[in-house]
PDB file of C-alpha atoms in Angstrom:
ATOM      1  CA  UNK N   1    -105.658 -58.618 145.659  1.00  0.00           C
ATOM      2  CA  UNK N   2    -107.260 -58.131 142.061  1.00  0.00           C
ATOM      3  CA  UNK N   3    -104.015 -56.993 139.519  1.00  0.00           C
ATOM      4  CA  UNK N   4    -106.411 -56.333 136.487  1.00  0.00           C
ATOM      5  CA  UNK N   5    -103.705 -55.477 132.835  1.00  0.00           C
ATOM      6  CA  UNK N   6    -104.192 -52.158 131.911  1.00  0.00           C
ATOM      7  CA  UNK N   7    -106.358 -52.809 129.036  1.00  0.00           C
ATOM      8  CA  UNK N   8    -108.717 -54.738 131.368  1.00  0.00           C
ATOM      9  CA  UNK N   9    -109.364 -51.654 133.328  1.00  0.00           C
ATOM     10  CA  UNK N  10    -109.738 -50.086 130.342  1.00  0.00           C
ATOM     11  CA  UNK N  11    -112.704 -52.014 129.185  1.00  0.00           C
ATOM     12  CA  UNK N  12    -113.849 -52.375 132.623  1.00  0.00           C
ATOM     13  CA  UNK N  13    -113.983 -48.353 133.106  1.00  0.00           C
ATOM     14  CA  UNK N  14    -115.675 -48.316 130.308  1.00  0.00           C
ATOM     15  CA  UNK N  15    -118.391 -50.702 131.475  1.00  0.00           C
ATOM     16  CA  UNK N  16    -119.254 -48.784 134.727  1.00  0.00           C
ATOM     17  CA  UNK N  17    -118.353 -45.490 133.270  1.00  0.00           C
ATOM     18  CA  UNK N  18    -121.184 -46.061 129.738  1.00  0.00           C
ATOM     19  CA  UNK N  19    -123.856 -47.523 132.427  1.00  0.00           C
ATOM     20  CA  UNK N  20    -124.138 -44.994 134.272  1.00  0.00           C
ATOM     21  CA  UNK N  21    -123.449 -42.055 131.899  1.00  0.00           C
ATOM     22  CA  UNK N  22    -126.568 -43.531 130.181  1.00  0.00           C
ATOM     23  CA  UNK N  23    -128.590 -44.186 132.366  1.00  0.00           C
ATOM     24  CA  UNK N  24    -128.116 -40.252 133.493  1.00  0.00           C
ATOM     25  CA  UNK N  25    -127.620 -38.391 130.052  1.00  0.00           C
ATOM     26  CA  UNK N  26    -130.749 -39.807 128.076  1.00  0.00           C
ATOM     27  CA  UNK N  27    -135.077 -40.125 129.067  1.00  0.00           C
ATOM     28  CA  UNK N  28    -136.237 -43.356 127.224  1.00  0.00           C
ATOM     29  CA  UNK N  29    -134.757 -47.032 127.512  1.00  0.00           C
ATOM     30  CA  UNK N  30    -133.591 -47.123 123.997  1.00  0.00           C
ATOM     31  CA  UNK N  31    -131.403 -43.975 123.839  1.00  0.00           C
ATOM     32  CA  UNK N  32    -130.012 -45.259 126.394  1.00  0.00           C
ATOM     33  CA  UNK N  33    -128.343 -48.353 125.376  1.00  0.00           C
ATOM     34  CA  UNK N  34    -127.837 -46.077 122.480  1.00  0.00           C
ATOM     35  CA  UNK N  35    -125.256 -43.662 124.411  1.00  0.00           C
ATOM     36  CA  UNK N  36    -124.316 -45.817 126.911  1.00  0.00           C
ATOM     37  CA  UNK N  37    -123.196 -48.293 123.729  1.00  0.00           C
ATOM     38  CA  UNK N  38    -121.109 -44.896 122.021  1.00  0.00           C
ATOM     39  CA  UNK N  39    -120.059 -44.060 124.848  1.00  0.00           C
ATOM     40  CA  UNK N  40    -118.064 -47.390 125.164  1.00  0.00           C
ATOM     41  CA  UNK N  41    -116.960 -47.386 122.384  1.00  0.00           C
ATOM     42  CA  UNK N  42    -115.641 -44.311 122.380  1.00  0.00           C
ATOM     43  CA  UNK N  43    -113.729 -45.239 126.237  1.00  0.00           C
ATOM     44  CA  UNK N  44    -112.317 -47.669 124.244  1.00  0.00           C
ATOM     45  CA  UNK N  45    -111.642 -46.685 121.480  1.00  0.00           C
ATOM     46  CA  UNK N  46    -109.611 -43.835 122.211  1.00  0.00           C
ATOM     47  CA  UNK N  47    -107.474 -45.666 125.049  1.00  0.00           C
ATOM     48  CA  UNK N  48    -106.855 -47.591 122.033  1.00  0.00           C
ATOM     49  CA  UNK N  49    -105.680 -44.923 119.017  1.00  0.00           C
ATOM     50  CA  UNK N  50    -103.923 -42.992 121.952  1.00  0.00           C
ATOM     51  CA  UNK N  51    -102.037 -46.536 123.059  1.00  0.00           C
ATOM     52  CA  UNK N  52    -100.929 -47.026 119.141  1.00  0.00           C
ATOM     53  CA  UNK N  53     -99.649 -42.895 118.908  1.00  0.00           C
ATOM     54  CA  UNK N  54     -97.824 -43.518 122.063  1.00  0.00           C
ATOM     55  CA  UNK N  55     -96.147 -46.667 120.439  1.00  0.00           C
ATOM     56  CA  UNK N  56     -95.609 -45.035 117.440  1.00  0.00           C
ATOM     57  CA  UNK N  57     -93.730 -41.688 119.055  1.00  0.00           C
ATOM     58  CA  UNK N  58     -91.842 -44.036 121.633  1.00  0.00           C
ATOM     59  CA  UNK N  59     -89.603 -45.713 118.407  1.00  0.00           C
TER      60      UNK N  59
ATOM     61  CA  UNK O   1    -144.760 -27.510 122.855  1.00  0.00           C
ATOM     62  CA  UNK O   2    -141.964 -30.201 124.098  1.00  0.00           C
ATOM     63  CA  UNK O   3    -140.547 -26.468 126.492  1.00  0.00           C
ATOM     64  CA  UNK O   4    -144.631 -26.125 127.703  1.00  0.00           C
ATOM     65  CA  UNK O   5    -145.175 -29.616 128.252  1.00  0.00           C
ATOM     66  CA  UNK O   6    -141.571 -30.607 130.156  1.00  0.00           C
ATOM     67  CA  UNK O   7    -142.811 -27.518 133.204  1.00  0.00           C
ATOM     68  CA  UNK O   8    -145.965 -29.073 132.945  1.00  0.00           C
ATOM     69  CA  UNK O   9    -143.709 -32.236 134.500  1.00  0.00           C
ATOM     70  CA  UNK O  10    -142.179 -30.173 136.651  1.00  0.00           C
ATOM     71  CA  UNK O  11    -144.862 -28.840 138.254  1.00  0.00           C
ATOM     72  CA  UNK O  12    -146.372 -32.089 138.100  1.00  0.00           C
ATOM     73  CA  UNK O  13    -143.581 -33.634 140.032  1.00  0.00           C
ATOM     74  CA  UNK O  14    -142.768 -30.822 141.886  1.00  0.00           C
ATOM     75  CA  UNK O  15    -146.177 -30.414 144.192  1.00  0.00           C
ATOM     76  CA  UNK O  16    -145.470 -34.291 144.577  1.00  0.00           C
ATOM     77  CA  UNK O  17    -145.504 -34.808 148.509  1.00  0.00           C
ATOM     78  CA  UNK O  18    -142.295 -35.489 150.444  1.00  0.00           C
ATOM     79  CA  UNK O  19    -138.452 -34.124 150.841  1.00  0.00           C
ATOM     80  CA  UNK O  20    -137.752 -32.622 147.162  1.00  0.00           C
ATOM     81  CA  UNK O  21    -133.685 -33.287 147.863  1.00  0.00           C
ATOM     82  CA  UNK O  22    -134.623 -37.147 149.921  1.00  0.00           C
ATOM     83  CA  UNK O  23    -133.620 -38.830 146.573  1.00  0.00           C
ATOM     84  CA  UNK O  24    -130.685 -36.388 146.406  1.00  0.00           C
ATOM     85  CA  UNK O  25    -129.212 -37.086 149.459  1.00  0.00           C
ATOM     86  CA  UNK O  26    -130.205 -41.093 149.513  1.00  0.00           C
ATOM     87  CA  UNK O  27    -128.393 -41.388 146.660  1.00  0.00           C
ATOM     88  CA  UNK O  28    -125.638 -40.213 147.376  1.00  0.00           C
ATOM     89  CA  UNK O  29    -125.282 -42.016 150.288  1.00  0.00           C
ATOM     90  CA  UNK O  30    -126.147 -45.339 149.081  1.00  0.00           C
ATOM     91  CA  UNK O  31    -125.678 -45.600 144.942  1.00  0.00           C
ATOM     92  CA  UNK O  32    -129.070 -46.364 143.741  1.00  0.00           C
ATOM     93  CA  UNK O  33    -131.435 -45.070 146.566  1.00  0.00           C
ATOM     94  CA  UNK O  34    -132.506 -42.621 144.794  1.00  0.00           C
ATOM     95  CA  UNK O  35    -133.885 -43.444 142.121  1.00  0.00           C
ATOM     96  CA  UNK O  36    -134.900 -46.366 144.208  1.00  0.00           C
ATOM     97  CA  UNK O  37    -136.945 -44.266 146.094  1.00  0.00           C
ATOM     98  CA  UNK O  38    -138.861 -43.171 142.989  1.00  0.00           C
ATOM     99  CA  UNK O  39    -139.997 -46.820 141.798  1.00  0.00           C
ATOM    100  CA  UNK O  40    -136.598 -46.772 138.438  1.00  0.00           C
ATOM    101  CA  UNK O  41    -136.086 -50.211 140.255  1.00  0.00           C
ATOM    102  CA  UNK O  42    -134.134 -51.644 137.088  1.00  0.00           C
ATOM    103  CA  UNK O  43    -131.833 -48.425 136.315  1.00  0.00           C
ATOM    104  CA  UNK O  44    -131.571 -47.866 140.324  1.00  0.00           C
ATOM    105  CA  UNK O  45    -130.259 -51.501 140.131  1.00  0.00           C
ATOM    106  CA  UNK O  46    -128.098 -50.819 137.776  1.00  0.00           C
ATOM    107  CA  UNK O  47    -126.643 -47.847 138.764  1.00  0.00           C
ATOM    108  CA  UNK O  48    -126.011 -49.666 141.949  1.00  0.00           C
ATOM    109  CA  UNK O  49    -123.270 -52.250 140.333  1.00  0.00           C
ATOM    110  CA  UNK O  50    -121.892 -50.266 138.439  1.00  0.00           C
ATOM    111  CA  UNK O  51    -121.176 -47.863 140.724  1.00  0.00           C
ATOM    112  CA  UNK O  52    -120.465 -50.843 143.702  1.00  0.00           C
ATOM    113  CA  UNK O  53    -118.734 -52.444 141.285  1.00  0.00           C
ATOM    114  CA  UNK O  54    -115.774 -49.859 140.358  1.00  0.00           C
ATOM    115  CA  UNK O  55    -115.225 -48.973 144.752  1.00  0.00           C
ATOM    116  CA  UNK O  56    -114.897 -52.731 144.822  1.00  0.00           C
ATOM    117  CA  UNK O  57    -113.182 -52.724 142.026  1.00  0.00           C
ATOM    118  CA  UNK O  58    -110.593 -49.750 142.617  1.00  0.00           C
ATOM    119  CA  UNK O  59    -110.741 -51.628 146.514  1.00  0.00           C
ATOM    120  CA  UNK O  60    -109.337 -54.756 145.603  1.00  0.00           C
ATOM    121  CA  UNK O  61    -106.307 -53.188 143.007  1.00  0.00           C
ATOM    122  CA  UNK O  62    -105.498 -51.118 147.027  1.00  0.00           C
ATOM    123  CA  UNK O  63    -106.658 -48.360 145.694  1.00  0.00           C
ATOM    124  CA  UNK O  64    -105.750 -45.344 148.125  1.00  0.00           C
ATOM    125  CA  UNK O  65    -108.426 -43.891 150.014  1.00  0.00           C
ATOM    126  CA  UNK O  66    -107.913 -40.277 150.912  1.00  0.00           C
ATOM    127  CA  UNK O  67    -108.146 -39.654 154.416  1.00  0.00           C
ATOM    128  CA  UNK O  68    -106.513 -35.816 153.888  1.00  0.00           C
ATOM    129  CA  UNK O  69    -105.550 -32.972 151.067  1.00  0.00           C
ATOM    130  CA  UNK O  70    -102.066 -32.362 151.643  1.00  0.00           C
ATOM    131  CA  UNK O  71    -102.283 -30.208 148.109  1.00  0.00           C
ATOM    132  CA  UNK O  72    -104.607 -29.058 145.412  1.00  0.00           C
ATOM    133  CA  UNK O  73    -104.501 -32.445 143.912  1.00  0.00           C
ATOM    134  CA  UNK O  74    -104.848 -34.529 146.433  1.00  0.00           C
ATOM    135  CA  UNK O  75    -107.631 -31.606 147.160  1.00  0.00           C
ATOM    136  CA  UNK O  76    -110.081 -32.184 143.956  1.00  0.00           C
ATOM    137  CA  UNK O  77    -108.993 -36.976 144.804  1.00  0.00           C
ATOM    138  CA  UNK O  78    -110.853 -36.685 147.859  1.00  0.00           C
ATOM    139  CA  UNK O  79    -113.693 -34.242 146.558  1.00  0.00           C
ATOM    140  CA  UNK O  80    -114.558 -37.238 144.997  1.00  0.00           C
ATOM    141  CA  UNK O  81    -113.834 -39.584 147.155  1.00  0.00           C
ATOM    142  CA  UNK O  82    -116.167 -38.285 149.305  1.00  0.00           C
ATOM    143  CA  UNK O  83    -118.913 -38.539 146.379  1.00  0.00           C
ATOM    144  CA  UNK O  84    -118.776 -42.255 147.465  1.00  0.00           C
ATOM    145  CA  UNK O  85    -121.652 -41.641 151.120  1.00  0.00           C
ATOM    146  CA  UNK O  86    -121.604 -44.499 152.934  1.00  0.00           C
ATOM    147  CA  UNK O  87    -119.038 -46.944 151.212  1.00  0.00           C
ATOM    148  CA  UNK O  88    -116.383 -43.806 151.760  1.00  0.00           C
ATOM    149  CA  UNK O  89    -117.492 -43.980 155.550  1.00  0.00           C
ATOM    150  CA  UNK O  90    -117.350 -47.218 155.500  1.00  0.00           C
ATOM    151  CA  UNK O  91    -113.947 -47.729 153.303  1.00  0.00           C
ATOM    152  CA  UNK O  92    -112.681 -45.347 156.060  1.00  0.00           C
ATOM    153  CA  UNK O  93    -113.973 -47.198 158.821  1.00  0.00           C
ATOM    154  CA  UNK O  94    -112.450 -50.313 158.265  1.00  0.00           C
ATOM    155  CA  UNK O  95    -109.482 -48.964 156.779  1.00  0.00           C
ATOM    156  CA  UNK O  96    -110.185 -50.343 153.082  1.00  0.00           C
ATOM    157  CA  UNK O  97    -107.678 -49.931 149.946  1.00  0.00           C
ATOM    158  CA  UNK O  98    -103.820 -48.984 151.006  1.00  0.00           C
ATOM    159  CA  UNK O  99    -101.824 -46.332 153.159  1.00  0.00           C
ATOM    160  CA  UNK O 100    -100.077 -45.676 149.742  1.00  0.00           C
ATOM    161  CA  UNK O 101    -100.010 -46.314 146.165  1.00  0.00           C
ATOM    162  CA  UNK O 102     -97.125 -48.168 145.276  1.00  0.00           C
ATOM    163  CA  UNK O 103     -98.122 -50.034 142.103  1.00  0.00           C
ATOM    164  CA  UNK O 104    -100.013 -49.608 138.641  1.00  0.00           C
ATOM    165  CA  UNK O 105    -103.085 -51.664 139.673  1.00  0.00           C
ATOM    166  CA  UNK O 106    -102.822 -49.982 142.725  1.00  0.00           C
ATOM    167  CA  UNK O 107    -103.329 -46.564 141.177  1.00  0.00           C
ATOM    168  CA  UNK O 108    -105.415 -47.571 139.065  1.00  0.00           C
ATOM    169  CA  UNK O 109    -107.939 -48.285 142.024  1.00  0.00           C
ATOM    170  CA  UNK O 110    -107.265 -44.869 143.128  1.00  0.00           C
ATOM    171  CA  UNK O 111    -108.697 -43.551 139.742  1.00  0.00           C
ATOM    172  CA  UNK O 112    -112.016 -46.474 140.278  1.00  0.00           C
ATOM    173  CA  UNK O 113    -112.832 -44.666 143.580  1.00  0.00           C
ATOM    174  CA  UNK O 114    -112.298 -41.319 142.576  1.00  0.00           C
ATOM    175  CA  UNK O 115    -114.798 -41.698 139.577  1.00  0.00           C
ATOM    176  CA  UNK O 116    -116.594 -44.096 141.289  1.00  0.00           C
ATOM    177  CA  UNK O 117    -116.956 -41.013 142.918  1.00  0.00           C
ATOM    178  CA  UNK O 118    -117.991 -38.501 140.976  1.00  0.00           C
ATOM    179  CA  UNK O 119    -120.434 -41.321 138.871  1.00  0.00           C
ATOM    180  CA  UNK O 120    -122.647 -41.993 142.507  1.00  0.00           C
ATOM    181  CA  UNK O 121    -122.421 -37.545 142.537  1.00  0.00           C
ATOM    182  CA  UNK O 122    -123.799 -37.850 138.850  1.00  0.00           C
ATOM    183  CA  UNK O 123    -126.579 -40.662 139.721  1.00  0.00           C
ATOM    184  CA  UNK O 124    -128.309 -38.287 142.117  1.00  0.00           C
ATOM    185  CA  UNK O 125    -127.972 -35.890 140.937  1.00  0.00           C
ATOM    186  CA  UNK O 126    -129.938 -37.435 138.243  1.00  0.00           C
ATOM    187  CA  UNK O 127    -132.718 -38.941 141.118  1.00  0.00           C
ATOM    188  CA  UNK O 128    -133.512 -34.976 142.223  1.00  0.00           C
ATOM    189  CA  UNK O 129    -133.651 -34.140 138.888  1.00  0.00           C
ATOM    190  CA  UNK O 130    -136.298 -36.652 138.429  1.00  0.00           C
ATOM    191  CA  UNK O 131    -138.127 -35.689 141.748  1.00  0.00           C
ATOM    192  CA  UNK O 132    -138.465 -32.530 140.498  1.00  0.00           C
ATOM    193  CA  UNK O 133    -139.286 -33.258 136.955  1.00  0.00           C
ATOM    194  CA  UNK O 134    -137.108 -31.392 135.787  1.00  0.00           C
ATOM    195  CA  UNK O 135    -136.043 -34.875 133.686  1.00  0.00           C
ATOM    196  CA  UNK O 136    -139.502 -36.368 132.767  1.00  0.00           C
ATOM    197  CA  UNK O 137    -138.621 -40.215 132.818  1.00  0.00           C
TER     198      UNK O 137
END
């Protein structure tokens, strides 16, 4: 059984989803890469920010 | 001007011989197949690897493949799972995944399987848009 940490799961999720979003939402390869990278950063970045927010709320 | 070019491309591609919905159906049944039919080898490979990878990781995390829906949330999950096409059928036939979600990673796995299905639908619709010319390239 594969048991990733929460962060590893977030990164894997972000990677796969960003690849599909990049390819399907843009028309040229350069714009696909840029949009995919943008989505990846937003996925992972928002997970980190929300995690810290919940950490401080819980204290 | 760009709209006129897109319409011209749509008209040209729409008049191609063959069943217009074939890339949509093939892309739904097998991840990336819709793009392969349109000779978009690179995109098809990346889509197939991403969607298959997500589904396989979901199974490896002991995610649950839904067979029936008891409430509205189960129904939405089932619809997402059905987006996986043949992967869903293979998973059901071979009894892949867990019968119930008992650990945290199994919950992640269940979401991975659902999202793989939803991403597969997006990829299949993209293949259809390429076929009809709604998406130029």
